[in-house]
Amino acid sequence: MRHQPVLLVIAHGSRDPRHAATVHALVRRVRSLRPGLRVETGFLDFNIPSVQGVLESLAAEGVREVVALPLLLTRAFHAKADIPAVLRDAPRRLRISRAEVLGPSPLLLSALERRLYEAGLTPADKSSTGVVLASAGSTDPEAIAVIADIAREWWHTGWCAVRPAFASASLPRTEDAVRELRELGCSTVAVAPYVLAPGFLPDRIARGAARADVLAEVLGPSPEVARVLLERYDTARTRMPAAVSA
């Protein structure tokens, strides 16, 4: 029977120790949801092990099939440039299928709502609450458009209003979106960070949420995020390159 490909989760990495800790917690949840699946973690920068190091170790062990999954919410620079570049340098004996980024996904919207409810909101608050969908930000127009689309989709589920905001590279900032929702007349204003792990930009989002009523936690190791990882893995498995006969 053909073995399951190894799932390699590729995270950006950060000098902030909370980032790696959150990534590892998410990976542990993925393992708990699918016992028997080998899941490894590699970082592009700042943390170890590096992606290249993990790939070389897997090849040395005799692993042949890997699904490389970008731990990213949008297809921006890291997904389009950094990760393809590091995978091109992988040992030739590895057959690698690259999974899609995590977003957009209905499961991620569920995770965002989970975090808002954990922060004190209830479903009864939706119609009177304006939400700032606060992402890290990007110079990539595709990534910015995706965040705007997610905000529109989320608004149609019953919130008073949903506005996108960005911690860097793009406008508006979180504090500007909070002010806009106040002026719009929403009784409650909540900020939902559309980021996976704590770090420099999530901290900037939190500072921008100072005048909001509710600030949710980052998505982190929520079960919905873990399920998205497995969905992306399963889809990528079907596209595995064919084995070459010896």
Tab-separated table of C-alpha atoms in Angstrom:
chain	number	residue	atom	x	y	z
A	1	MET	CA	0.000	0.000	0.000
A	2	ARG	CA	1.284	3.454	-0.868
A	3	HIS	CA	2.398	5.440	2.162
A	4	GLN	CA	0.843	8.799	2.913
A	5	PRO	CA	3.038	11.683	1.784
A	6	VAL	CA	4.646	13.610	4.594
A	7	LEU	CA	2.928	16.925	5.282
A	8	LEU	CA	5.499	19.720	5.518
A	9	VAL	CA	3.991	22.862	7.015
A	10	ILE	CA	5.982	25.890	5.846
A	11	ALA	CA	5.752	28.828	8.247
A	12	HIS	CA	7.260	32.267	7.800
A	13	GLY	CA	9.063	32.442	11.118
A	14	SER	CA	9.537	35.356	13.503
A	15	ARG	CA	11.878	36.745	16.142
A	16	ASP	CA	8.839	36.717	18.443
A	17	PRO	CA	8.872	33.362	20.279
A	18	ARG	CA	5.061	33.346	20.387
A	19	HIS	CA	5.012	32.801	16.621
A	20	ALA	CA	6.850	29.467	16.595
A	21	ALA	CA	5.008	28.308	19.712
A	22	THR	CA	1.668	28.935	18.003
A	23	VAL	CA	2.773	27.182	14.806
A	24	HIS	CA	3.842	24.120	16.787
A	25	ALA	CA	0.534	24.106	18.692
A	26	LEU	CA	-1.355	24.163	15.394
A	27	VAL	CA	0.727	21.301	14.040
A	28	ARG	CA	0.012	19.277	17.179
A	29	ARG	CA	-3.699	19.789	16.606
A	30	VAL	CA	-3.361	18.637	12.994
A	31	ARG	CA	-1.618	15.477	14.196
A	32	SER	CA	-4.382	14.863	16.730
A	33	LEU	CA	-7.022	15.111	14.008
A	34	ARG	CA	-5.239	12.606	11.792
A	35	PRO	CA	-3.186	10.114	13.780
A	36	GLY	CA	-0.661	8.320	11.623
A	37	LEU	CA	-0.002	11.255	9.323
A	38	ARG	CA	3.558	12.475	9.614
A	39	VAL	CA	3.586	16.255	9.917
A	40	GLU	CA	6.820	18.259	9.914
A	41	THR	CA	7.392	21.993	10.297
A	42	GLY	CA	9.943	24.179	8.508
A	43	PHE	CA	10.505	27.934	8.707
A	44	LEU	CA	11.507	30.341	5.961
A	45	ASP	CA	13.353	32.660	8.342
A	46	PHE	CA	14.294	33.379	11.973
A	47	ASN	CA	13.397	29.929	13.383
A	48	ILE	CA	14.687	26.410	13.036
A	49	PRO	CA	14.440	23.956	11.464
A	50	SER	CA	14.663	25.620	8.071
A	51	VAL	CA	12.534	24.353	5.210
A	52	GLN	CA	15.654	23.283	3.311
A	53	GLY	CA	16.972	21.458	6.352
A	54	VAL	CA	13.742	19.503	6.807
A	55	LEU	CA	13.635	18.560	3.128
A	56	GLU	CA	17.222	17.310	3.224
A	57	SER	CA	16.542	15.288	6.376
A	58	LEU	CA	13.448	13.701	4.855
A	59	ALA	CA	15.357	12.753	1.712
A	60	ALA	CA	18.176	11.262	3.802
A	61	GLU	CA	15.630	9.109	5.656
A	62	GLY	CA	14.339	7.714	2.387
A	63	VAL	CA	11.087	9.683	2.251
A	64	ARG	CA	9.957	10.091	-1.343
A	65	GLU	CA	6.672	12.029	-1.258
A	66	VAL	CA	6.012	15.351	0.433
A	67	VAL	CA	3.086	17.746	0.412
A	68	ALA	CA	4.442	21.253	1.066
A	69	LEU	CA	1.782	23.449	2.627
A	70	PRO	CA	2.310	27.230	2.970
A	71	LEU	CA	1.046	28.377	6.347
A	72	LEU	CA	-0.301	31.550	4.765
A	73	LEU	CA	-3.752	33.070	4.463
A	74	THR	CA	-3.328	34.712	1.047
A	75	ARG	CA	-1.295	34.214	-2.112
A	76	ALA	CA	1.173	37.062	-1.823
A	77	PHE	CA	4.970	37.343	-2.117
A	78	HIS	CA	5.898	34.451	0.157
A	79	ALA	CA	3.515	32.078	-1.611
A	80	LYS	CA	4.460	33.235	-5.103
A	81	ALA	CA	8.215	33.685	-4.739
A	82	ASP	CA	9.896	32.555	-1.506
A	83	ILE	CA	8.309	29.142	-1.137
A	84	PRO	CA	8.602	28.086	-4.816
A	85	ALA	CA	12.270	29.117	-4.690
A	86	VAL	CA	13.100	26.995	-1.654
A	87	LEU	CA	11.190	24.021	-3.046
A	88	ARG	CA	13.106	24.239	-6.325
A	89	ASP	CA	16.267	23.587	-4.292
A	90	ALA	CA	14.832	20.463	-2.645
A	91	PRO	CA	16.685	17.155	-3.084
A	92	ARG	CA	15.836	15.727	-6.481
A	93	ARG	CA	14.734	12.375	-5.064
A	94	LEU	CA	11.735	14.024	-3.375
A	95	ARG	CA	8.424	14.235	-5.207
A	96	ILE	CA	6.769	17.382	-3.904
A	97	SER	CA	3.219	18.579	-4.367
A	98	ARG	CA	2.615	22.153	-3.248
A	99	ALA	CA	-0.704	22.746	-1.464
A	100	GLU	CA	-2.686	25.944	-1.780
A	101	VAL	CA	-2.599	28.646	0.884
A	102	LEU	CA	-5.228	28.383	3.594
A	103	GLY	CA	-7.525	31.212	2.576
A	104	PRO	CA	-10.147	31.904	1.676
A	105	SER	CA	-12.233	29.204	3.338
A	106	PRO	CA	-15.610	29.079	5.110
A	107	LEU	CA	-13.818	27.305	7.936
A	108	LEU	CA	-11.643	30.362	8.497
A	109	LEU	CA	-14.742	32.539	8.812
A	110	SER	CA	-15.984	30.074	11.425
A	111	ALA	CA	-12.664	30.395	13.232
A	112	LEU	CA	-12.915	34.194	13.178
A	113	GLU	CA	-16.377	34.032	14.717
A	114	ARG	CA	-15.163	31.535	17.316
A	115	ARG	CA	-12.502	34.015	18.404
A	116	LEU	CA	-15.017	36.876	18.597
A	117	TYR	CA	-17.388	34.810	20.730
A	118	GLU	CA	-14.501	33.749	22.964
A	119	ALA	CA	-13.742	37.463	23.396
A	120	GLY	CA	-17.244	38.130	24.717
A	121	LEU	CA	-19.637	38.577	21.817
A	122	THR	CA	-22.663	36.353	21.264
A	123	PRO	CA	-24.612	35.490	18.101
A	124	ALA	CA	-27.323	37.888	19.310
A	125	ASP	CA	-24.804	40.752	19.007
A	126	LYS	CA	-24.161	40.301	15.283
A	127	SER	CA	-26.707	42.725	13.882
A	128	SER	CA	-25.474	45.588	16.093
A	129	THR	CA	-21.746	44.863	15.827
A	130	GLY	CA	-19.352	46.216	13.241
A	131	VAL	CA	-16.269	44.092	12.670
A	132	VAL	CA	-12.824	45.100	11.485
A	133	LEU	CA	-11.248	42.242	9.543
A	134	ALA	CA	-7.633	43.099	10.310
A	135	SER	CA	-4.963	41.393	8.231
A	136	ALA	CA	-1.203	41.779	8.075
A	137	GLY	CA	-1.313	43.627	4.752
A	138	SER	CA	0.463	43.179	1.429
A	139	THR	CA	1.602	45.062	-1.648
A	140	ASP	CA	0.081	42.293	-3.786
A	141	PRO	CA	-3.229	43.466	-5.347
A	142	GLU	CA	-4.545	39.888	-5.458
A	143	ALA	CA	-4.069	39.457	-1.710
A	144	ILE	CA	-5.727	42.808	-0.950
A	145	ALA	CA	-8.692	41.940	-3.158
A	146	VAL	CA	-9.134	38.615	-1.376
A	147	ILE	CA	-9.340	40.338	2.022
A	148	ALA	CA	-11.958	42.750	0.671
A	149	ASP	CA	-13.958	39.817	-0.737
A	150	ILE	CA	-13.830	37.992	2.597
A	151	ALA	CA	-15.077	41.109	4.393
A	152	ARG	CA	-18.035	41.393	2.010
A	153	GLU	CA	-18.860	37.714	2.367
A	154	TRP	CA	-18.681	37.888	6.144
A	155	TRP	CA	-20.917	40.959	6.265
A	156	HIS	CA	-23.645	38.994	4.457
A	157	THR	CA	-23.807	36.553	7.395
A	158	GLY	CA	-25.531	39.173	9.537
A	159	TRP	CA	-23.003	41.604	11.007
A	160	CYS	CA	-23.883	45.309	11.144
A	161	ALA	CA	-20.871	45.946	8.901
A	162	VAL	CA	-17.470	44.436	8.160
A	163	ARG	CA	-14.504	46.528	7.068
A	164	PRO	CA	-11.067	45.268	5.986
A	165	ALA	CA	-7.959	46.808	7.515
A	166	PHE	CA	-4.229	46.221	7.211
A	167	ALA	CA	-1.298	46.412	9.603
A	168	SER	CA	1.207	47.259	6.870
A	169	ALA	CA	1.661	48.041	3.163
A	170	SER	CA	-2.012	48.877	2.560
A	171	LEU	CA	-4.772	51.104	3.885
A	172	PRO	CA	-6.917	51.552	5.895
A	173	ARG	CA	-5.262	50.851	9.213
A	174	THR	CA	-7.160	49.135	12.008
A	175	GLU	CA	-7.772	52.371	13.931
A	176	ASP	CA	-9.227	54.031	10.814
A	177	ALA	CA	-11.648	51.154	10.246
A	178	VAL	CA	-12.686	51.264	13.915
A	179	ARG	CA	-13.448	54.973	13.565
A	180	GLU	CA	-15.434	54.388	10.364
A	181	LEU	CA	-17.621	51.777	12.057
A	182	ARG	CA	-18.269	54.157	14.966
A	183	GLU	CA	-19.334	56.857	12.507
A	184	LEU	CA	-21.523	54.332	10.709
A	185	GLY	CA	-23.502	53.895	13.925
A	186	CYS	CA	-22.634	50.334	14.935
A	187	SER	CA	-23.397	49.900	18.646
A	188	THR	CA	-20.382	47.671	19.187
A	189	VAL	CA	-17.091	47.602	17.305
A	190	ALA	CA	-14.971	44.451	17.296
A	191	VAL	CA	-11.585	43.730	15.757
A	192	ALA	CA	-10.956	40.251	14.382
A	193	PRO	CA	-7.281	39.655	13.500
A	194	TYR	CA	-7.075	37.636	10.297
A	195	VAL	CA	-3.615	36.366	11.199
A	196	LEU	CA	-2.389	32.962	12.267
A	197	ALA	CA	0.099	33.707	15.021
A	198	PRO	CA	1.224	36.516	17.326
A	199	GLY	CA	4.072	38.794	16.313
A	200	PHE	CA	5.018	42.311	15.286
A	201	LEU	CA	2.104	42.994	12.912
A	202	PRO	CA	-0.566	41.396	15.128
A	203	ASP	CA	0.703	43.606	17.947
A	204	ARG	CA	0.212	46.610	15.657
A	205	ILE	CA	-3.350	45.436	14.997
A	206	ALA	CA	-3.937	45.243	18.746
A	207	ARG	CA	-2.692	48.801	19.234
A	208	GLY	CA	-5.024	49.954	16.460
A	209	ALA	CA	-7.915	48.272	18.256
A	210	ALA	CA	-7.501	50.437	21.361
A	211	ARG	CA	-10.809	52.248	20.773
A	212	ALA	CA	-12.739	49.110	19.828
A	213	ASP	CA	-15.024	47.351	22.305
A	214	VAL	CA	-13.780	43.848	21.554
A	215	LEU	CA	-10.435	42.493	20.347
A	216	ALA	CA	-10.335	38.829	19.395
A	217	GLU	CA	-7.293	36.591	19.598
A	218	VAL	CA	-5.382	35.521	16.494
A	219	LEU	CA	-6.635	32.412	14.702
A	220	GLY	CA	-3.854	30.285	16.164
A	221	PRO	CA	-4.356	26.547	16.670
A	222	SER	CA	-8.129	26.623	16.347
A	223	PRO	CA	-9.717	23.368	15.157
A	224	GLU	CA	-11.097	25.055	12.052
A	225	VAL	CA	-7.624	26.118	10.937
A	226	ALA	CA	-6.319	22.593	11.499
A	227	ARG	CA	-9.141	21.217	9.365
A	228	VAL	CA	-8.269	23.632	6.550
A	229	LEU	CA	-4.680	22.363	6.634
A	230	LEU	CA	-5.916	18.804	6.189
A	231	GLU	CA	-8.277	19.829	3.384
A	232	ARG	CA	-5.401	21.477	1.529
A	233	TYR	CA	-3.219	18.422	2.146
A	234	ASP	CA	-5.832	16.016	0.786
A	235	THR	CA	-6.330	18.095	-2.355
A	236	ALA	CA	-2.587	18.310	-2.970
A	237	ARG	CA	-2.192	14.542	-2.533
A	238	THR	CA	-4.327	13.985	-5.605
A	239	ARG	CA	-1.823	16.002	-7.641
A	240	MET	CA	1.286	14.127	-6.514
A	241	PRO	CA	3.781	13.625	-9.353
A	242	ALA	CA	3.847	10.075	-10.576
A	243	ALA	CA	6.620	7.859	-9.292
A	244	VAL	CA	9.383	7.074	-11.757
A	245	SER	CA	10.153	3.393	-12.140
A	246	ALA	CA	13.698	2.350	-11.388
